[in-house]
């Protein structure tokens, strides 16, 4: 069997990373990020193109310096549930914080989405990056890395346990015998751990996927280990081909070391393809997009996000980049380290750091359709990803990729020509986890 | 203007209070409570009948003795969001616990539902009745009444503050001036209270209703006071006409005393009408329904719910009702007090208490269509309710009411012949709350 490429769509609404001026695009409604019809349309377009999933990011802290798409957006689960009944095959991956939600609530909400969508739910587990988030949830100080990641691991374990509360045949609903539930097939978890105590059982039966698919974005050491232990999908950092190869190999190795099949963790890189009629036209457009996002004041604000919403406008922009490493300890440590390393290596001023803030976001997938398909094929063959999490500036850009590039990927046998399944697990080639209690029973019976 | 009656639908799925054997009805799918198409169909039927709202109840604790509908059901917000895009006018009221959710999350989720539904969201605030719920959320012991109700009041206040984070004109999205947000119109709440510290702002603009409608079910002294202070809709306990009159007058009085317009709190009683071709046929059916639900073992389990899931099967059923009042202190105090009072007044054994467990649920709305319409008119005129939260055993019963009773209520000018609005506030006759910050600005400008 040829290894198949997976494609997801990350709808940008009125803006996205490196595209913070997108709200000015006349083809995008100014309220796109809070308009459910925008998301339904994006999901249907992605489903028409046979993409694996719609991927909804999230955050829970803003101030007035935050970019457009952060300021005003729908809560991901409410959004995806509305999208579910207007689609049939596409996966629905929503971001939710394990730091600021109870496992019992998350288990119910993602389990419900999996029932509502007929088996298409995915949970992108985040630990919350913005240090200010803590003050929206009653905590004086953001939890440190070790606590957040320990909590994330335990949350996933608890939630998977709750999803197993009922065995698949728990409800005979036998009218003659007057038996709705077989009580032997309902199981309390009785979890007592370092971060959580949760008795269970969950008041919801196993969903079509058994467990919704777990996504994660592991960049730090803690994040990579969490991914290796529990993730089935990864939103990878990207970078150069060599960076992506190294990350891919590292995650697959850690996953194997954790005793799991490395093929059961699908690594997606971010891809914002720029497709043009010619390579040069596409490259020119990519340069324009990059330049367009060089709003100095806004990028000063964005820079602060990795350092606990620190106000960089207080510094002389033409002095050397200030010593702020300590501010990132609890927040965007990995992103901050990258910024500091770049500033130190280049001896950059604050202004130079801000002006080159988005340079690392340059997509490798720029060119005429054939060039983009070639690059994707080359990167895919080089072991850099299992899938791409695609983002487009607008529907015209989405159409250029879907109509121009996807057919080439299909011709080469890299991408599906029809859905393999109507569940996200089925399309990603992930197994349905056995119910832990049913498995025990099999052992007992054997 | 004639005072208008409001009608809501409380879909029972595979069971409801006093109808715990409903899963045996061949016209109801055994998985109705987890089938989104069931809820979409119920909502569309209710909307076709011009009902004000779909009302979704909830709970977060079960064990194997719990009745069918509790065991396995969708999380209310995920459910209602999916229903929202398949309906246009009907309100969508979801139950969520202020005891086991963070205000920031609730504000986002109900605000998102209000955006997705175009202004039809309502929040039924509950403090969680099952004492076992605490152990699904890491707490050894259920919070006591005073703490739960203090927390509920503060949660509503915080959430309303978060819903005001943006003034209505906060997003000029002015391309020429390069201004997406007017930062002067984004407000942090900076709440520090007894139960919560929440900085804000919320990352979501004001929704079409300004604030989703707040419902509450206030029976205890604490519940009635909470309702008087913040509720705009009440799910009232019902009982005899005199009970309902007394409750209605009490809530309206307390609301006025709290400085609010008593017309801005709409009191709904539970109504499970039984409509037949003749009065006698309907009465006979009502008796059969009551008898059908007299499953002794199940009702022993249900009885325990008010007393912290206490196991009553340990007692001699023919001995006097045991002394268990202390078990209800933190849980279903009001319901438990009613049970104990009845047992004491009648000198009942445990068996007699169980066998008459559902008697108080007998609906006043039993008879031929004209009799039911007459009774509703009489009760409505007597000041017992502003609306009825209707529950039906199945679609045939729903149709008997909609086709037989609703036209009579319309002829008499009691019920609408078309929707007044496409928001829940509009149909309930509730004002859109002013944004606290915009109001301040008006005062400053004046």
JSON list of C-alpha atoms in Angstrom, two decimals, chain A residues 178-351:
[
{"chain": "A", "resi": 178, "resn": "UNK", "atom": "CA", "xyz": [-37.55, -4.83, 30.92]},
{"chain": "A", "resi": 179, "resn": "UNK", "atom": "CA", "xyz": [-33.78, -4.19, 30.71]},
{"chain": "A", "resi": 180, "resn": "UNK", "atom": "CA", "xyz": [-32.55, -0.91, 29.24]},
{"chain": "A", "resi": 181, "resn": "UNK", "atom": "CA", "xyz": [-29.02, -1.01, 30.65]},
{"chain": "A", "resi": 182, "resn": "UNK", "atom": "CA", "xyz": [-26.89, -4.02, 31.47]},
{"chain": "A", "resi": 183, "resn": "UNK", "atom": "CA", "xyz": [-25.31, -2.67, 34.68]},
{"chain": "A", "resi": 184, "resn": "UNK", "atom": "CA", "xyz": [-22.29, -4.98, 34.36]},
{"chain": "A", "resi": 185, "resn": "UNK", "atom": "CA", "xyz": [-21.26, -3.00, 31.29]},
{"chain": "A", "resi": 186, "resn": "UNK", "atom": "CA", "xyz": [-21.18, 0.42, 32.96]},
{"chain": "A", "resi": 187, "resn": "UNK", "atom": "CA", "xyz": [-17.83, 1.19, 34.60]},
{"chain": "A", "resi": 188, "resn": "UNK", "atom": "CA", "xyz": [-16.76, 3.91, 37.01]},
{"chain": "A", "resi": 189, "resn": "UNK", "atom": "CA", "xyz": [-13.18, 5.06, 36.44]},
{"chain": "A", "resi": 190, "resn": "UNK", "atom": "CA", "xyz": [-12.37, 5.99, 40.06]},
{"chain": "A", "resi": 191, "resn": "UNK", "atom": "CA", "xyz": [-9.29, 7.89, 38.97]},
{"chain": "A", "resi": 192, "resn": "UNK", "atom": "CA", "xyz": [-7.10, 9.48, 41.64]},
{"chain": "A", "resi": 193, "resn": "UNK", "atom": "CA", "xyz": [-3.99, 11.12, 40.21]},
{"chain": "A", "resi": 194, "resn": "UNK", "atom": "CA", "xyz": [-1.62, 14.01, 40.78]},
{"chain": "A", "resi": 195, "resn": "UNK", "atom": "CA", "xyz": [-3.82, 16.59, 39.06]},
{"chain": "A", "resi": 196, "resn": "UNK", "atom": "CA", "xyz": [-7.30, 15.08, 38.95]},
{"chain": "A", "resi": 197, "resn": "UNK", "atom": "CA", "xyz": [-9.71, 13.00, 40.93]},
{"chain": "A", "resi": 198, "resn": "UNK", "atom": "CA", "xyz": [-12.58, 11.80, 38.75]},
{"chain": "A", "resi": 199, "resn": "UNK", "atom": "CA", "xyz": [-14.92, 9.00, 39.75]},
{"chain": "A", "resi": 200, "resn": "UNK", "atom": "CA", "xyz": [-17.08, 8.67, 36.63]},
{"chain": "A", "resi": 201, "resn": "UNK", "atom": "CA", "xyz": [-18.78, 7.00, 34.91]},
{"chain": "A", "resi": 202, "resn": "UNK", "atom": "CA", "xyz": [-19.44, 9.38, 32.03]},
{"chain": "A", "resi": 203, "resn": "UNK", "atom": "CA", "xyz": [-23.15, 9.78, 31.21]},
{"chain": "A", "resi": 204, "resn": "UNK", "atom": "CA", "xyz": [-22.54, 9.13, 27.52]},
{"chain": "A", "resi": 205, "resn": "UNK", "atom": "CA", "xyz": [-22.05, 5.93, 25.59]},
{"chain": "A", "resi": 206, "resn": "UNK", "atom": "CA", "xyz": [-18.93, 5.18, 23.52]},
{"chain": "A", "resi": 207, "resn": "UNK", "atom": "CA", "xyz": [-19.00, 7.26, 20.38]},
{"chain": "A", "resi": 208, "resn": "UNK", "atom": "CA", "xyz": [-18.60, 5.95, 16.82]},
{"chain": "A", "resi": 209, "resn": "UNK", "atom": "CA", "xyz": [-14.80, 6.34, 16.92]},
{"chain": "A", "resi": 210, "resn": "UNK", "atom": "CA", "xyz": [-14.50, 4.77, 20.35]},
{"chain": "A", "resi": 211, "resn": "UNK", "atom": "CA", "xyz": [-12.34, 7.74, 21.27]},
{"chain": "A", "resi": 212, "resn": "UNK", "atom": "CA", "xyz": [-12.24, 11.02, 19.35]},
{"chain": "A", "resi": 213, "resn": "UNK", "atom": "CA", "xyz": [-8.80, 11.49, 17.74]},
{"chain": "A", "resi": 214, "resn": "UNK", "atom": "CA", "xyz": [-6.19, 13.23, 19.93]},
{"chain": "A", "resi": 215, "resn": "UNK", "atom": "CA", "xyz": [-4.14, 15.98, 18.26]},
{"chain": "A", "resi": 216, "resn": "UNK", "atom": "CA", "xyz": [-1.31, 17.90, 19.86]},
{"chain": "A", "resi": 217, "resn": "UNK", "atom": "CA", "xyz": [1.27, 20.51, 18.88]},
{"chain": "A", "resi": 218, "resn": "UNK", "atom": "CA", "xyz": [4.47, 19.33, 20.48]},
{"chain": "A", "resi": 219, "resn": "UNK", "atom": "CA", "xyz": [7.48, 21.59, 20.04]},
{"chain": "A", "resi": 220, "resn": "UNK", "atom": "CA", "xyz": [9.12, 21.76, 23.47]},
{"chain": "A", "resi": 221, "resn": "UNK", "atom": "CA", "xyz": [10.68, 18.70, 25.10]},
{"chain": "A", "resi": 222, "resn": "UNK", "atom": "CA", "xyz": [7.55, 18.37, 27.26]},
{"chain": "A", "resi": 223, "resn": "UNK", "atom": "CA", "xyz": [5.31, 18.76, 24.21]},
{"chain": "A", "resi": 224, "resn": "UNK", "atom": "CA", "xyz": [7.18, 16.13, 22.20]},
{"chain": "A", "resi": 225, "resn": "UNK", "atom": "CA", "xyz": [6.99, 13.61, 25.01]},
{"chain": "A", "resi": 226, "resn": "UNK", "atom": "CA", "xyz": [3.29, 14.23, 25.51]},
{"chain": "A", "resi": 227, "resn": "UNK", "atom": "CA", "xyz": [2.76, 13.76, 21.77]},
{"chain": "A", "resi": 228, "resn": "UNK", "atom": "CA", "xyz": [4.72, 10.51, 21.73]},
{"chain": "A", "resi": 229, "resn": "UNK", "atom": "CA", "xyz": [2.66, 9.15, 24.60]},
{"chain": "A", "resi": 230, "resn": "UNK", "atom": "CA", "xyz": [-0.86, 10.07, 23.56]},
{"chain": "A", "resi": 231, "resn": "UNK", "atom": "CA", "xyz": [-1.17, 12.02, 20.28]},
{"chain": "A", "resi": 232, "resn": "UNK", "atom": "CA", "xyz": [-2.58, 10.48, 17.11]},
{"chain": "A", "resi": 233, "resn": "UNK", "atom": "CA", "xyz": [-2.16, 13.67, 15.12]},
{"chain": "A", "resi": 234, "resn": "UNK", "atom": "CA", "xyz": [0.46, 16.38, 15.47]},
{"chain": "A", "resi": 235, "resn": "UNK", "atom": "CA", "xyz": [0.45, 19.97, 14.33]},
{"chain": "A", "resi": 236, "resn": "UNK", "atom": "CA", "xyz": [4.19, 20.26, 13.68]},
{"chain": "A", "resi": 237, "resn": "UNK", "atom": "CA", "xyz": [6.29, 23.44, 13.69]},
{"chain": "A", "resi": 238, "resn": "UNK", "atom": "CA", "xyz": [7.52, 23.20, 10.08]},
{"chain": "A", "resi": 239, "resn": "UNK", "atom": "CA", "xyz": [10.60, 25.27, 9.13]},
{"chain": "A", "resi": 240, "resn": "UNK", "atom": "CA", "xyz": [13.14, 24.09, 6.53]},
{"chain": "A", "resi": 241, "resn": "UNK", "atom": "CA", "xyz": [13.01, 20.64, 4.95]},
{"chain": "A", "resi": 242, "resn": "UNK", "atom": "CA", "xyz": [15.85, 19.56, 7.24]},
{"chain": "A", "resi": 243, "resn": "UNK", "atom": "CA", "xyz": [14.04, 20.95, 10.30]},
{"chain": "A", "resi": 244, "resn": "UNK", "atom": "CA", "xyz": [10.87, 19.09, 9.33]},
{"chain": "A", "resi": 245, "resn": "UNK", "atom": "CA", "xyz": [12.78, 15.85, 8.67]},
{"chain": "A", "resi": 246, "resn": "UNK", "atom": "CA", "xyz": [14.49, 16.05, 12.04]},
{"chain": "A", "resi": 247, "resn": "UNK", "atom": "CA", "xyz": [11.21, 16.76, 13.85]},
{"chain": "A", "resi": 248, "resn": "UNK", "atom": "CA", "xyz": [9.39, 13.98, 12.00]},
{"chain": "A", "resi": 249, "resn": "UNK", "atom": "CA", "xyz": [12.11, 11.41, 12.78]},
{"chain": "A", "resi": 250, "resn": "UNK", "atom": "CA", "xyz": [12.29, 12.56, 16.39]},
{"chain": "A", "resi": 251, "resn": "UNK", "atom": "CA", "xyz": [8.52, 12.20, 16.99]},
{"chain": "A", "resi": 252, "resn": "UNK", "atom": "CA", "xyz": [8.30, 8.82, 15.26]},
{"chain": "A", "resi": 253, "resn": "UNK", "atom": "CA", "xyz": [11.29, 7.59, 17.31]},
{"chain": "A", "resi": 254, "resn": "UNK", "atom": "CA", "xyz": [9.82, 8.83, 20.59]},
{"chain": "A", "resi": 255, "resn": "UNK", "atom": "CA", "xyz": [6.48, 7.26, 19.69]},
{"chain": "A", "resi": 256, "resn": "UNK", "atom": "CA", "xyz": [8.10, 3.88, 19.04]},
{"chain": "A", "resi": 257, "resn": "UNK", "atom": "CA", "xyz": [10.07, 4.20, 22.28]},
{"chain": "A", "resi": 258, "resn": "UNK", "atom": "CA", "xyz": [6.78, 4.82, 24.08]},
{"chain": "A", "resi": 259, "resn": "UNK", "atom": "CA", "xyz": [5.69, 1.39, 22.83]},
{"chain": "A", "resi": 260, "resn": "UNK", "atom": "CA", "xyz": [3.33, 2.66, 20.15]},
{"chain": "A", "resi": 261, "resn": "UNK", "atom": "CA", "xyz": [3.14, 2.07, 16.39]},
{"chain": "A", "resi": 262, "resn": "UNK", "atom": "CA", "xyz": [4.79, 5.16, 14.83]},
{"chain": "A", "resi": 263, "resn": "UNK", "atom": "CA", "xyz": [2.31, 4.90, 11.97]},
{"chain": "A", "resi": 264, "resn": "UNK", "atom": "CA", "xyz": [-0.47, 5.72, 14.44]},
{"chain": "A", "resi": 265, "resn": "UNK", "atom": "CA", "xyz": [0.74, 9.27, 14.90]},
{"chain": "A", "resi": 266, "resn": "UNK", "atom": "CA", "xyz": [0.11, 11.45, 11.83]},
{"chain": "A", "resi": 267, "resn": "UNK", "atom": "CA", "xyz": [2.35, 14.49, 11.59]},
{"chain": "A", "resi": 268, "resn": "UNK", "atom": "CA", "xyz": [0.87, 17.56, 9.88]},
{"chain": "A", "resi": 269, "resn": "UNK", "atom": "CA", "xyz": [2.93, 20.60, 8.99]},
{"chain": "A", "resi": 270, "resn": "UNK", "atom": "CA", "xyz": [1.46, 24.03, 8.48]},
{"chain": "A", "resi": 271, "resn": "UNK", "atom": "CA", "xyz": [1.22, 24.92, 4.82]},
{"chain": "A", "resi": 272, "resn": "UNK", "atom": "CA", "xyz": [0.06, 28.22, 3.40]},
{"chain": "A", "resi": 273, "resn": "UNK", "atom": "CA", "xyz": [0.54, 27.44, -0.29]},
{"chain": "A", "resi": 274, "resn": "UNK", "atom": "CA", "xyz": [0.76, 30.31, -2.76]},
{"chain": "A", "resi": 275, "resn": "UNK", "atom": "CA", "xyz": [-0.28, 29.01, -6.16]},
{"chain": "A", "resi": 276, "resn": "UNK", "atom": "CA", "xyz": [0.10, 31.19, -9.27]},
{"chain": "A", "resi": 277, "resn": "UNK", "atom": "CA", "xyz": [-0.14, 30.86, -13.03]},
{"chain": "A", "resi": 278, "resn": "UNK", "atom": "CA", "xyz": [3.66, 30.79, -13.16]},
{"chain": "A", "resi": 279, "resn": "UNK", "atom": "CA", "xyz": [6.35, 30.21, -10.56]},
{"chain": "A", "resi": 280, "resn": "UNK", "atom": "CA", "xyz": [7.45, 33.83, -10.79]},
{"chain": "A", "resi": 281, "resn": "UNK", "atom": "CA", "xyz": [3.89, 35.15, -10.37]},
{"chain": "A", "resi": 282, "resn": "UNK", "atom": "CA", "xyz": [3.46, 33.00, -7.26]},
{"chain": "A", "resi": 283, "resn": "UNK", "atom": "CA", "xyz": [6.81, 34.08, -5.80]},
{"chain": "A", "resi": 284, "resn": "UNK", "atom": "CA", "xyz": [5.95, 37.71, -6.41]},
{"chain": "A", "resi": 285, "resn": "UNK", "atom": "CA", "xyz": [2.61, 37.26, -4.65]},
{"chain": "A", "resi": 286, "resn": "UNK", "atom": "CA", "xyz": [4.30, 35.51, -1.69]},
{"chain": "A", "resi": 287, "resn": "UNK", "atom": "CA", "xyz": [6.67, 38.49, -1.32]},
{"chain": "A", "resi": 288, "resn": "UNK", "atom": "CA", "xyz": [3.75, 40.90, -1.41]},
{"chain": "A", "resi": 289, "resn": "UNK", "atom": "CA", "xyz": [1.90, 38.93, 1.26]},
{"chain": "A", "resi": 290, "resn": "UNK", "atom": "CA", "xyz": [4.95, 38.96, 3.50]},
{"chain": "A", "resi": 291, "resn": "UNK", "atom": "CA", "xyz": [5.47, 42.69, 3.01]},
{"chain": "A", "resi": 292, "resn": "UNK", "atom": "CA", "xyz": [1.79, 43.41, 3.60]},
{"chain": "A", "resi": 293, "resn": "UNK", "atom": "CA", "xyz": [2.01, 41.95, 7.06]},
{"chain": "A", "resi": 294, "resn": "UNK", "atom": "CA", "xyz": [4.87, 44.18, 8.16]},
{"chain": "A", "resi": 295, "resn": "UNK", "atom": "CA", "xyz": [2.76, 46.51, 10.26]},
{"chain": "A", "resi": 296, "resn": "UNK", "atom": "CA", "xyz": [5.37, 47.55, 12.82]},
{"chain": "A", "resi": 297, "resn": "UNK", "atom": "CA", "xyz": [3.03, 48.50, 15.68]},
{"chain": "A", "resi": 298, "resn": "UNK", "atom": "CA", "xyz": [0.97, 45.34, 15.39]},
{"chain": "A", "resi": 299, "resn": "UNK", "atom": "CA", "xyz": [4.01, 43.10, 15.20]},
{"chain": "A", "resi": 300, "resn": "UNK", "atom": "CA", "xyz": [5.43, 44.80, 18.31]},
{"chain": "A", "resi": 301, "resn": "UNK", "atom": "CA", "xyz": [2.24, 43.70, 20.03]},
{"chain": "A", "resi": 302, "resn": "UNK", "atom": "CA", "xyz": [2.41, 40.18, 18.63]},
{"chain": "A", "resi": 303, "resn": "UNK", "atom": "CA", "xyz": [6.05, 39.85, 19.68]},
{"chain": "A", "resi": 304, "resn": "UNK", "atom": "CA", "xyz": [4.95, 40.50, 23.24]},
{"chain": "A", "resi": 305, "resn": "UNK", "atom": "CA", "xyz": [2.59, 37.53, 23.19]},
{"chain": "A", "resi": 306, "resn": "UNK", "atom": "CA", "xyz": [5.40, 35.00, 23.59]},
{"chain": "A", "resi": 307, "resn": "UNK", "atom": "CA", "xyz": [6.67, 36.97, 26.59]},
{"chain": "A", "resi": 308, "resn": "UNK", "atom": "CA", "xyz": [3.45, 37.11, 28.63]},
{"chain": "A", "resi": 309, "resn": "UNK", "atom": "CA", "xyz": [1.85, 40.00, 26.69]},
{"chain": "A", "resi": 310, "resn": "UNK", "atom": "CA", "xyz": [4.94, 42.08, 27.46]},
{"chain": "A", "resi": 311, "resn": "UNK", "atom": "CA", "xyz": [4.84, 45.66, 26.15]},
{"chain": "A", "resi": 312, "resn": "UNK", "atom": "CA", "xyz": [7.83, 46.02, 23.82]},
{"chain": "A", "resi": 313, "resn": "UNK", "atom": "CA", "xyz": [6.77, 49.52, 22.77]},
{"chain": "A", "resi": 314, "resn": "UNK", "atom": "CA", "xyz": [8.52, 50.80, 25.92]},
{"chain": "A", "resi": 315, "resn": "UNK", "atom": "CA", "xyz": [11.97, 50.10, 24.43]},
{"chain": "A", "resi": 316, "resn": "UNK", "atom": "CA", "xyz": [14.06, 52.07, 21.94]},
{"chain": "A", "resi": 317, "resn": "UNK", "atom": "CA", "xyz": [13.42, 50.14, 18.72]},
{"chain": "A", "resi": 318, "resn": "UNK", "atom": "CA", "xyz": [16.94, 50.88, 17.49]},
{"chain": "A", "resi": 319, "resn": "UNK", "atom": "CA", "xyz": [18.74, 49.60, 20.59]},
{"chain": "A", "resi": 320, "resn": "UNK", "atom": "CA", "xyz": [19.82, 45.94, 20.82]},
{"chain": "A", "resi": 321, "resn": "UNK", "atom": "CA", "xyz": [17.00, 43.47, 21.50]},
{"chain": "A", "resi": 322, "resn": "UNK", "atom": "CA", "xyz": [16.24, 43.67, 25.25]},
{"chain": "A", "resi": 323, "resn": "UNK", "atom": "CA", "xyz": [16.98, 40.90, 27.74]},
{"chain": "A", "resi": 324, "resn": "UNK", "atom": "CA", "xyz": [13.51, 39.41, 28.25]},
{"chain": "A", "resi": 325, "resn": "UNK", "atom": "CA", "xyz": [14.16, 35.66, 28.32]},
{"chain": "A", "resi": 326, "resn": "UNK", "atom": "CA", "xyz": [12.85, 35.34, 31.90]},
{"chain": "A", "resi": 327, "resn": "UNK", "atom": "CA", "xyz": [9.44, 36.63, 30.81]},
{"chain": "A", "resi": 328, "resn": "UNK", "atom": "CA", "xyz": [8.87, 33.57, 28.61]},
{"chain": "A", "resi": 329, "resn": "UNK", "atom": "CA", "xyz": [9.45, 30.90, 31.24]},
{"chain": "A", "resi": 330, "resn": "UNK", "atom": "CA", "xyz": [5.77, 30.13, 31.76]},
{"chain": "A", "resi": 331, "resn": "UNK", "atom": "CA", "xyz": [4.39, 31.11, 28.39]},
{"chain": "A", "resi": 332, "resn": "UNK", "atom": "CA", "xyz": [5.65, 30.78, 24.84]},
{"chain": "A", "resi": 333, "resn": "UNK", "atom": "CA", "xyz": [9.02, 29.41, 25.83]},
{"chain": "A", "resi": 334, "resn": "UNK", "atom": "CA", "xyz": [9.84, 27.70, 22.55]},
{"chain": "A", "resi": 335, "resn": "UNK", "atom": "CA", "xyz": [8.76, 30.55, 20.31]},
{"chain": "A", "resi": 336, "resn": "UNK", "atom": "CA", "xyz": [10.51, 33.05, 22.55]},
{"chain": "A", "resi": 337, "resn": "UNK", "atom": "CA", "xyz": [13.74, 31.04, 22.48]},
{"chain": "A", "resi": 338, "resn": "UNK", "atom": "CA", "xyz": [13.64, 31.11, 18.69]},
{"chain": "A", "resi": 339, "resn": "UNK", "atom": "CA", "xyz": [13.21, 34.88, 18.66]},
{"chain": "A", "resi": 340, "resn": "UNK", "atom": "CA", "xyz": [16.01, 35.42, 21.18]},
{"chain": "A", "resi": 341, "resn": "UNK", "atom": "CA", "xyz": [18.37, 33.05, 19.35]},
{"chain": "A", "resi": 342, "resn": "UNK", "atom": "CA", "xyz": [17.75, 34.89, 16.09]},
{"chain": "A", "resi": 343, "resn": "UNK", "atom": "CA", "xyz": [18.30, 38.28, 17.74]},
{"chain": "A", "resi": 344, "resn": "UNK", "atom": "CA", "xyz": [21.55, 37.13, 19.36]},
{"chain": "A", "resi": 345, "resn": "UNK", "atom": "CA", "xyz": [22.88, 35.36, 16.28]},
{"chain": "A", "resi": 346, "resn": "UNK", "atom": "CA", "xyz": [22.28, 38.39, 14.08]},
{"chain": "A", "resi": 347, "resn": "UNK", "atom": "CA", "xyz": [23.01, 41.07, 16.67]},
{"chain": "A", "resi": 348, "resn": "UNK", "atom": "CA", "xyz": [19.58, 42.49, 15.80]},
{"chain": "A", "resi": 349, "resn": "UNK", "atom": "CA", "xyz": [17.84, 45.55, 17.19]},
{"chain": "A", "resi": 350, "resn": "UNK", "atom": "CA", "xyz": [14.24, 45.34, 18.36]},
{"chain": "A", "resi": 351, "resn": "UNK", "atom": "CA", "xyz": [13.16, 46.95, 15.09]}
]
